Coordinates of C-alpha atoms in Angstrom, one line a residue:
M1 CA 16.9 -18.2 51.3
N2 CA 17.3 -15.5 53.7
T3 CA 14.9 -12.0 54.7
K4 CA 19.0 -10.2 53.8
S5 CA 19.7 -12.5 50.8
V6 CA 16.0 -11.9 49.2
L7 CA 16.0 -8.1 49.9
C8 CA 20.0 -8.0 48.4
V9 CA 18.3 -10.3 44.9
L10 CA 15.4 -7.8 44.8
S11 CA 17.8 -4.9 45.2
A12 CA 19.6 -6.3 42.6
A13 CA 16.7 -6.6 40.4
S14 CA 15.2 -3.3 40.8
L15 CA 18.8 -1.8 39.9
A16 CA 18.7 -3.6 37.2
Q17 CA 15.2 -2.8 36.4
L18 CA 15.8 1.3 37.1
A19 CA 19.6 1.0 34.4
Q20 CA 17.8 -0.8 32.0
A21 CA 14.7 2.3 32.5
Q22 CA 17.2 5.3 32.5
K23 CA 18.3 3.8 28.6
P24 CA 18.1 5.6 25.8
L25 CA 14.8 4.3 24.3
N26 CA 15.5 3.0 20.9
I27 CA 13.6 3.3 18.0
V28 CA 12.6 0.9 15.5
Y29 CA 9.6 2.1 12.7
I30 CA 8.7 -0.7 10.1
M31 CA 6.4 0.8 7.8
S32 CA 4.6 -1.3 4.6
D33 CA 3.1 -0.2 1.9
D34 CA -0.8 -0.1 1.8
H35 CA -1.1 -2.6 4.1
A36 CA -4.8 -3.0 4.8
Q37 CA -6.2 -3.4 8.5
Q38 CA -8.5 -6.4 7.6
M39 CA -5.3 -8.3 6.1
I40 CA -4.0 -8.0 9.9
S41 CA -4.9 -10.6 11.9
C42 CA -5.6 -8.7 15.5
Y43 CA -7.8 -6.3 13.7
D44 CA -9.3 -8.7 11.2
Q45 CA -9.6 -12.7 11.6
R46 CA -11.5 -12.9 8.4
Y47 CA -8.2 -13.5 5.8
I48 CA -5.2 -14.6 7.2
Q49 CA -2.9 -15.1 9.9
T50 CA 0.0 -13.0 10.6
P51 CA 1.2 -13.8 14.1
N52 CA 4.2 -11.8 14.2
I53 CA 2.3 -8.7 13.5
D54 CA 0.3 -9.7 16.8
A55 CA 3.0 -10.6 18.4
L56 CA 3.9 -6.8 19.1
A57 CA -0.3 -5.9 19.8
Q58 CA 0.0 -8.5 22.4
E59 CA 2.9 -7.3 23.9
G60 CA 2.2 -4.0 23.7
V61 CA -0.6 -1.9 22.7
R62 CA -3.2 -2.0 19.3
F63 CA -4.4 1.9 17.9
T64 CA -8.1 1.0 17.2
E65 CA -8.7 4.0 16.2
S66 CA -5.8 5.3 14.1
F67 CA -6.2 6.9 10.8
V68 CA -3.8 9.2 8.3
A69 CA -4.3 12.7 7.1
N70 CA -3.6 12.3 3.5
S71 CA -4.6 8.7 2.2
L72 CA -1.0 8.4 -0.5
S73 CA 1.8 7.1 -0.3
G74 CA 4.5 10.0 -0.7
P75 CA 2.2 12.6 1.3
S76 CA 1.6 10.4 4.4
R77 CA 5.1 9.7 4.6
A78 CA 5.9 13.7 4.8
C79 CA 3.2 14.0 7.4
M80 CA 5.2 11.4 9.8
L81 CA 8.5 12.7 9.1
T82 CA 7.7 16.7 9.7
G83 CA 4.6 15.9 12.1
K84 CA 2.4 17.8 10.1
H85 CA -0.3 18.0 7.5
S86 CA 0.4 18.4 3.4
H87 CA -0.2 21.9 3.3
L88 CA 2.3 22.7 5.8
N89 CA 4.6 20.4 4.6
G90 CA 4.2 20.4 1.1
K91 CA 4.2 17.1 -0.3
K92 CA 0.2 17.1 -1.2
N93 CA 0.2 14.5 -4.0
N94 CA 2.9 11.9 -5.4
E95 CA 3.3 13.8 -8.7
H96 CA 6.3 15.4 -9.2
D97 CA 5.3 19.2 -9.5
Q98 CA 5.3 19.7 -6.0
N99 CA 8.8 18.4 -4.4
F100 CA 9.5 17.1 -1.4
D101 CA 11.6 19.5 0.8
Q102 CA 14.4 17.3 2.0
N103 CA 15.9 21.0 3.7
Q104 CA 13.3 21.2 5.8
Q105 CA 12.2 20.4 9.9
T106 CA 11.7 16.6 10.0
M107 CA 12.1 14.3 13.2
P108 CA 14.7 12.0 12.0
K109 CA 16.9 15.5 12.1
L110 CA 15.8 16.2 14.9
L111 CA 16.7 12.8 16.6
Q112 CA 20.0 13.4 15.0
K113 CA 20.6 16.4 17.7
H114 CA 19.5 14.9 20.6
G115 CA 22.4 12.2 20.0
Y116 CA 20.4 9.4 18.2
Q117 CA 21.8 7.4 15.3
T118 CA 19.1 7.4 12.3
A119 CA 19.0 4.8 9.7
L120 CA 16.3 4.9 6.6
V121 CA 16.2 1.3 4.8
G122 CA 13.5 0.6 1.9
K123 CA 11.1 2.9 0.0
L124 CA 10.6 6.5 1.0
H125 CA 8.7 7.6 -1.6
L126 CA 9.9 11.2 -1.9
E127 CA 12.1 13.4 -4.1
G128 CA 15.8 14.2 -3.3
I129 CA 18.4 12.8 -1.4
P130 CA 17.4 11.7 2.1
Q131 CA 18.4 14.1 4.9
G132 CA 18.3 13.4 9.0
F133 CA 19.6 9.7 8.4
D134 CA 22.9 8.6 9.3
Y135 CA 22.9 5.8 7.2
W136 CA 20.4 5.3 4.5
T137 CA 19.6 2.7 1.7
M138 CA 16.4 3.6 -0.7
L139 CA 14.4 2.2 -3.4
P140 CA 14.3 4.9 -6.4
G141 CA 10.1 5.6 -6.5
Q142 CA 8.4 2.8 -6.0
G143 CA 11.2 -0.4 -6.2
D144 CA 10.5 -3.1 -7.8
Y145 CA 9.9 -7.0 -5.8
Y146 CA 12.2 -9.2 -7.5
D147 CA 16.4 -7.6 -7.9
P148 CA 15.1 -4.4 -7.2
H149 CA 17.7 -1.2 -7.6
F150 CA 18.5 1.1 -4.4
V151 CA 20.2 4.3 -4.1
Q152 CA 22.8 4.4 -1.8
P153 CA 24.5 6.9 0.1
G154 CA 27.8 8.6 -2.4
R155 CA 25.4 9.0 -5.1
D156 CA 24.2 12.5 -5.6
K157 CA 21.4 11.3 -7.8
L158 CA 18.2 9.6 -7.8
T159 CA 19.5 7.6 -11.6
D160 CA 22.5 6.7 -9.7
T161 CA 21.9 2.8 -8.3
V162 CA 23.6 -0.5 -7.0
Q163 CA 21.2 -3.9 -7.9
I164 CA 20.9 -6.6 -5.4
K165 CA 19.6 -9.7 -6.3
G166 CA 17.1 -11.3 -4.3
Y167 CA 13.2 -10.4 -3.2
V168 CA 12.8 -6.9 -1.7
T169 CA 10.7 -7.6 1.9
N170 CA 14.1 -10.1 2.4
I171 CA 17.0 -7.8 1.1
I172 CA 15.7 -4.8 3.1
T173 CA 15.4 -6.5 6.0
D174 CA 19.1 -7.8 5.9
L175 CA 19.9 -4.7 5.0
S176 CA 18.2 -3.1 8.2
L177 CA 20.1 -6.2 10.1
D178 CA 23.7 -5.6 8.8
W179 CA 23.0 -1.9 10.3
L180 CA 22.1 -3.1 13.2
D181 CA 25.4 -5.1 13.8
K182 CA 27.4 -1.8 12.4
R183 CA 25.6 0.6 14.3
D184 CA 27.8 2.9 17.2
K185 CA 26.2 0.6 20.0
E186 CA 27.1 3.2 22.6
K187 CA 24.6 5.3 21.3
P188 CA 20.8 4.9 20.9
F189 CA 19.1 4.6 17.9
A190 CA 15.9 5.1 15.2
L191 CA 15.6 2.4 12.7
F192 CA 13.3 3.6 9.6
I193 CA 12.3 0.4 7.9
H194 CA 9.8 1.2 4.6
H195 CA 9.0 -2.2 2.7
K196 CA 7.7 -2.0 -0.5
A197 CA 4.6 -4.6 0.2
A198 CA 2.0 -4.7 0.5
H199 CA 1.8 -2.3 -3.2
R200 CA 0.8 -3.1 -6.1
N201 CA 0.9 -5.5 -8.2
W202 CA 1.8 -7.9 -5.5
L203 CA 4.4 -9.8 -6.7
A204 CA 5.2 -12.9 -4.4
D205 CA 8.4 -13.9 -2.7
T206 CA 8.9 -17.4 -4.7
T207 CA 8.9 -19.1 -1.5
D208 CA 4.6 -18.4 -1.0
I209 CA 4.1 -18.6 -4.5
K210 CA 1.4 -21.4 -3.9
A211 CA 0.5 -20.1 -0.6
F212 CA -3.3 -19.3 -0.5
E213 CA -4.2 -21.4 -3.9
D214 CA -7.1 -23.4 -2.3
Q215 CA -8.4 -20.4 0.2
E216 CA -11.7 -18.9 -0.8
Y217 CA -13.0 -15.4 0.2
Q218 CA -16.1 -13.9 0.7
L219 CA -17.0 -11.2 -0.8
P220 CA -17.6 -7.8 1.1
D221 CA -20.8 -6.8 1.9
T222 CA -20.7 -3.5 -0.2
F223 CA -18.7 -5.3 -3.2
W224 CA -22.4 -4.5 -5.1
D225 CA -22.3 -0.8 -4.0
D226 CA -24.6 1.3 -6.7
Y227 CA -23.2 4.2 -4.9
K228 CA -26.4 6.4 -4.8
G229 CA -26.3 9.6 -2.6
R230 CA -22.8 9.8 -3.5
Q231 CA -21.5 11.6 -6.5
A232 CA -17.5 10.9 -6.0
A233 CA -17.9 7.3 -4.9
G234 CA -19.8 6.4 -8.2
K235 CA -16.8 8.4 -10.4
Q236 CA -13.3 6.7 -9.1
E237 CA -11.5 4.5 -11.4
M238 CA -10.3 1.7 -8.7
H239 CA -13.5 -1.0 -9.5
I240 CA -11.8 -4.3 -9.0
V241 CA -14.0 -5.5 -12.0
H242 CA -13.3 -2.1 -14.3
D243 CA -10.1 -1.1 -13.3
L244 CA -8.2 -4.0 -11.8
N245 CA -5.9 -5.6 -15.1
L246 CA -5.7 -8.5 -15.8
V247 CA -2.2 -9.0 -16.7
Y248 CA -0.1 -6.2 -14.7
D249 CA -2.7 -6.8 -11.2
L250 CA -3.6 -10.3 -11.8
K251 CA -0.5 -12.0 -14.0
M252 CA -3.0 -13.5 -16.9
L253 CA -0.3 -13.0 -19.9
E254 CA -1.7 -14.3 -22.3
E255 CA 1.0 -16.9 -24.7
G256 CA 1.5 -15.8 -27.9
Q257 CA -0.8 -12.1 -27.9
P258 CA 1.4 -9.1 -27.2
A259 CA 0.6 -6.7 -23.7
K260 CA -1.1 -4.1 -24.1
G261 CA -0.8 -0.9 -21.9
L262 CA -0.3 -1.9 -17.8
G263 CA 0.5 -5.2 -19.3
R264 CA 3.8 -4.4 -20.3
W265 CA 5.3 -4.0 -17.3
Y266 CA 4.1 -6.9 -16.1
K267 CA 5.8 -8.5 -19.3
G268 CA 8.7 -6.6 -18.2
Q269 CA 9.1 -7.9 -14.8
L270 CA 8.9 -11.4 -16.4
E271 CA 11.9 -10.7 -18.5
Q272 CA 13.8 -9.4 -16.2
M273 CA 13.5 -12.2 -13.5
D274 CA 16.4 -15.2 -13.5
A275 CA 15.6 -18.3 -14.6
P276 CA 14.5 -19.8 -11.3
T277 CA 12.5 -16.9 -10.1
R278 CA 10.6 -17.2 -13.6
A279 CA 9.5 -20.5 -13.3
H280 CA 8.2 -20.2 -9.7
F281 CA 6.4 -18.1 -11.7
D282 CA 5.5 -19.2 -14.5
S283 CA 4.5 -22.8 -12.8
L284 CA 1.6 -20.9 -11.5
Y285 CA 0.0 -18.1 -13.5
R286 CA 1.1 -19.7 -17.2
P287 CA -1.4 -23.0 -16.6
L288 CA -4.1 -20.4 -14.6
A289 CA -3.5 -18.0 -17.8
R290 CA -4.5 -20.8 -20.1
A291 CA -7.7 -22.1 -18.2
F292 CA -8.6 -18.4 -17.6
Y293 CA -9.2 -17.7 -21.3
A294 CA -10.6 -20.9 -22.2
Q295 CA -13.2 -20.1 -19.6
A296 CA -13.5 -16.6 -20.4
P297 CA -16.1 -15.2 -17.6
Q298 CA -18.2 -12.8 -17.6
G299 CA -20.8 -10.9 -15.4
E300 CA -20.8 -12.2 -11.7
E301 CA -18.6 -14.6 -12.3
L302 CA -15.3 -12.7 -13.5
A303 CA -15.8 -9.9 -11.1
R304 CA -15.8 -13.3 -8.2
W305 CA -12.6 -14.8 -9.9
K306 CA -10.6 -11.0 -9.6
F307 CA -11.6 -10.7 -6.7
T308 CA -10.3 -13.9 -5.9
R309 CA -7.1 -13.6 -7.2
Y310 CA -6.6 -10.4 -6.2
M311 CA -6.7 -11.4 -2.7
R312 CA -4.3 -14.6 -2.8
D313 CA -1.7 -12.3 -4.5
Y314 CA -1.7 -9.6 -1.6
S315 CA -2.4 -11.9 0.8
K316 CA 1.7 -14.0 -0.4
V317 CA 3.1 -10.2 -0.3
V318 CA 1.9 -10.2 3.1
K319 CA 2.9 -13.1 4.3
S320 CA 6.5 -12.4 3.8
L321 CA 5.7 -9.3 5.2
D322 CA 4.8 -10.6 8.5
R323 CA 7.4 -13.7 8.3
N324 CA 10.5 -10.7 7.6
I325 CA 9.2 -8.8 11.0
G326 CA 9.5 -11.7 13.3
R327 CA 13.4 -11.3 11.8
V328 CA 13.6 -8.0 13.4
V329 CA 11.7 -9.1 16.5
D330 CA 14.0 -11.8 16.8
Y331 CA 17.6 -10.2 16.2
L332 CA 16.6 -7.5 18.7
R333 CA 16.0 -10.6 21.4
E334 CA 19.2 -12.0 20.5
H335 CA 21.2 -9.1 20.9
D336 CA 19.1 -8.3 24.4
L337 CA 18.0 -4.9 22.5
L338 CA 14.4 -6.0 23.1
E339 CA 13.8 -4.6 26.3
N340 CA 15.1 -0.7 25.5
T341 CA 13.7 -0.1 21.8
L342 CA 10.4 0.5 21.0
I343 CA 9.0 -1.3 17.6
V344 CA 6.5 0.0 16.0
Y345 CA 4.4 -1.6 12.9
T346 CA 2.2 0.8 10.5
S347 CA 1.3 0.9 6.7
D348 CA 1.0 4.5 4.9
Q349 CA -2.4 4.5 4.7
G350 CA -5.2 1.8 4.3
F351 CA -6.2 -0.3 1.9
Y352 CA -9.9 -1.3 -0.1
M353 CA -10.2 -4.9 -0.4
G354 CA -13.5 -5.4 -2.1
E355 CA -15.2 -2.9 -0.2
H356 CA -17.6 -0.8 -2.5
G357 CA -16.2 -2.8 -5.1
W358 CA -12.4 -1.5 -5.1
F359 CA -9.3 -1.7 -4.5
D360 CA -6.3 0.9 -4.1
K361 CA -6.9 4.1 -1.2
R362 CA -7.3 8.0 -1.6
F363 CA -10.9 8.9 -0.3
M364 CA -11.6 10.2 3.5
Y365 CA -14.0 6.4 4.0
E366 CA -13.0 4.3 6.8
E367 CA -11.0 1.4 4.3
S368 CA -8.8 3.9 3.5
M369 CA -8.6 6.9 6.2
R370 CA -7.9 3.8 8.7
T371 CA -3.8 3.0 9.2
P372 CA -3.1 -0.2 10.7
L373 CA -1.0 0.8 14.4
V374 CA 0.0 -1.4 16.7
M375 CA 4.0 -1.0 19.0
R376 CA 5.7 -3.5 21.1
L377 CA 6.5 -1.8 24.6
P378 CA 9.0 -2.1 26.3
A379 CA 9.1 -2.8 30.6
S380 CA 9.6 1.0 30.6
L381 CA 6.5 1.7 29.0
K382 CA 3.1 0.7 30.8
K383 CA 0.3 0.3 28.6
R384 CA -0.9 -2.6 27.0
G385 CA -3.7 -3.8 25.6
D386 CA -5.9 -2.2 23.2
I387 CA -5.8 2.0 22.7
A388 CA -9.3 3.7 21.3
E389 CA -8.1 7.5 21.1
L390 CA -8.1 9.3 17.8
V391 CA -4.6 9.3 16.4
Q392 CA -3.0 10.5 12.8
N393 CA 0.0 9.5 11.3
I394 CA 1.3 13.8 12.2
D395 CA 1.2 12.2 15.3
Y396 CA 4.5 9.8 14.4
A397 CA 7.1 12.8 14.9
P398 CA 6.0 13.8 18.1
T399 CA 6.1 10.6 19.6
F400 CA 9.5 9.5 19.1
L401 CA 10.4 13.0 19.8
D402 CA 8.8 12.9 23.5
L403 CA 10.0 9.4 24.0
A404 CA 13.4 10.1 23.1
G405 CA 13.2 13.4 25.5
A406 CA 14.5 15.5 22.8
P407 CA 12.1 18.9 23.0
I408 CA 9.0 18.9 20.5
P409 CA 8.5 22.1 18.2
E410 CA 6.1 24.3 18.4
D411 CA 5.3 24.4 14.4
M412 CA 4.1 20.7 14.6
Q413 CA 0.8 19.7 14.2
G414 CA 1.1 15.9 15.6
V415 CA 0.8 15.9 19.6
S416 CA 2.9 13.3 21.5
L417 CA 1.0 9.7 22.1
A418 CA 3.5 9.0 24.7
P419 CA 1.3 10.2 27.7
L420 CA -0.9 7.2 26.4
L421 CA 2.2 4.8 26.5
R422 CA 3.5 5.4 29.8
T423 CA 0.7 4.1 32.0
N424 CA -1.8 1.6 32.3
K425 CA -3.8 3.9 33.1
D426 CA -6.7 4.9 30.4
N427 CA -5.3 8.2 29.4
K428 CA -6.9 10.2 26.5
L429 CA -6.0 13.1 24.5
E430 CA -7.3 17.1 23.9
R431 CA -8.5 16.0 21.0
K432 CA -12.2 15.2 19.3
S433 CA -11.9 15.2 15.7
L434 CA -9.4 14.6 12.9
Y435 CA -8.7 16.6 9.6
Y436 CA -8.0 14.6 6.5
H437 CA -7.3 16.3 3.0
F438 CA -6.5 14.6 0.0
Y439 CA -5.2 16.5 -3.0
E440 CA -4.4 14.7 -6.8
Y441 CA -7.2 15.1 -8.9
P442 CA -6.9 14.9 -12.4
G443 CA -4.6 11.7 -11.2
E444 CA -4.4 8.3 -11.1
H445 CA -8.0 6.5 -9.7
A446 CA -10.0 9.8 -10.0
V447 CA -10.5 10.4 -7.0
R448 CA -11.9 14.1 -6.9
R449 CA -9.9 16.2 -4.6
H450 CA -11.8 16.4 -0.7
Y451 CA -11.5 17.5 2.5
G452 CA -13.4 16.9 6.0
V453 CA -14.1 16.1 9.8
R454 CA -14.0 12.9 11.6
D455 CA -14.6 12.7 15.3
K456 CA -15.9 9.3 16.9
R457 CA -19.1 8.9 15.8
Y458 CA -19.6 11.5 12.8
K459 CA -17.5 12.4 9.3
L460 CA -18.2 15.4 7.3
I461 CA -16.7 15.2 3.7
H462 CA -16.6 18.1 1.3
F463 CA -16.0 16.9 -2.2
Y464 CA -15.1 20.6 -5.0
G465 CA -13.4 21.0 -8.0
D466 CA -15.2 19.5 -11.1
F467 CA -18.2 19.4 -9.1
D468 CA -19.4 20.6 -5.8
A469 CA -20.4 18.0 -3.1
W470 CA -21.2 17.6 0.9
E471 CA -20.9 13.7 2.3
L472 CA -22.2 13.4 6.5
Y473 CA -22.1 10.0 7.8
D474 CA -23.0 8.5 11.5
L475 CA -20.8 6.0 11.4
K476 CA -22.3 4.4 14.3
K477 CA -25.4 3.3 12.5
D478 CA -23.5 3.6 9.3
P479 CA -19.6 1.9 9.7
K480 CA -19.8 0.8 6.0
E481 CA -20.5 4.5 4.6
L482 CA -23.5 4.1 2.3
N483 CA -26.0 6.3 3.8
N484 CA -25.2 10.4 2.9
L485 CA -27.4 11.9 5.5
Y486 CA -26.4 15.7 4.3
D487 CA -29.5 17.1 3.9
N488 CA -30.9 15.2 6.1
P489 CA -33.3 17.0 8.5
Q490 CA -33.2 14.7 11.5
Y491 CA -29.6 15.0 11.1
R492 CA -29.5 19.1 10.9
K493 CA -28.1 20.0 14.5
V494 CA -25.5 17.2 14.0
Q495 CA -24.4 18.8 10.7
A496 CA -24.2 21.8 11.9
R497 CA -22.0 20.7 14.3
M498 CA -19.7 19.6 12.2
H499 CA -19.5 22.1 10.1
K500 CA -18.6 24.0 13.0
E501 CA -15.7 21.7 14.1
L502 CA -14.5 21.7 10.0
D503 CA -13.8 25.3 10.3
R504 CA -12.5 25.3 13.4
L505 CA -10.2 22.3 12.5
R506 CA -9.4 24.0 9.5
K507 CA -8.7 27.5 11.3
H508 CA -6.3 25.4 13.6
Y509 CA -4.2 23.4 11.0
K510 CA -4.0 27.1 8.9
A511 CA -5.2 24.9 6.5
E512 CA -8.4 27.6 5.5
E513 CA -6.4 28.3 2.1
A514 CA -5.7 24.6 1.3
K515 CA -6.9 23.2 -2.2

């Protein structure tokens, strides 16, 4: 090939790349429910392989210091949509005494104003009919794993639903891809795919029922935590041994015996299944239940058994979730959308996989305050590899607006992460710490109200309400948060500095009066 021909080829390639870069960036935001970093193999190799989530990180970035502002489903989603902490967006807890105001400013509404098509499919877990979406179809409340009901446009109340046969993770993906097929191809889009998985009580797709049944899981080092020096940690009701329900959570329905308490919900779930689905469930769980009640394990043996069953069922649900993320990526690739689309994967918060003996979330401790965040980046965004800056879910709204070329409102409290993505340099944020606040007490699992500050090494937490307690952790020396250093003379200066930083953040975020 002569020099002129080479230049022509290079020129054509450059022009094509420039044209691609000048197109408005599409956004696909995939959010799961209660998906722990520990259960994603690009974060942790101990328990499960998640090749499709890992591929997003390999073709983009993995945030290693990613956190939420309030580790609870509804409040977390409100933070994501508004770019504001709970006390300002109005959604502090999951209780219906604090309804989310759908009329307020949200990131999808602002994207719409900027010319984007927006769509929401799946779980929103916020009160009212969604606003800011050209298309939406939503699970009411928590939704069901099998044959779920959806609220759809044209219905003016959340109880007016249609039922779709099948498994919820597959259905949400089907509906999302169907919308991509039918959208206006001339406009950029922002698609929000909100999965129910991996929420309690972990009902697997029938194709995954027998998966992981031979896998053993090592107990976390902190499983037998005695909570010494940590009053609030000892008062929760989220312990695998005491609070994980044998029937509802672990499917140990005893034949011929009435289901009690939460167990009635699981029995109801079984009764609503069609015959083939019920047969799949019975083929595994009936023999397991017979063996369990015959052997009647106690003490440490029971604790290990409950942990193993919990981990296996959770893993099955994650397996389906990862598979469906792969379906979305395949669609984008097959329709020539991949190289102009930002794909984000995250969860509404972290989760305990036996650490401190727990399941669930809520606490400001690391496992629940942390959340996975990986992004598959198009060619126009140059960053690749890990990003170690402190980021939070209030940052998603300003980030998407920034990448879309839309103005970021001054009242948004998050910061845009776009500067971290546009160049392969290790850019920094002007942020040295994060603020957290959990409000739901009295409430499910009895986690006390608390707020606090976390920087890159230390964490200060204030529990308040029926008792008053402070906790301080050196995360470098004590990453598992077992040793409360508050009032330790050796940390007097650190303690004073963290108090000062907490006061600064509460003033900065207008949270001085938040309770």
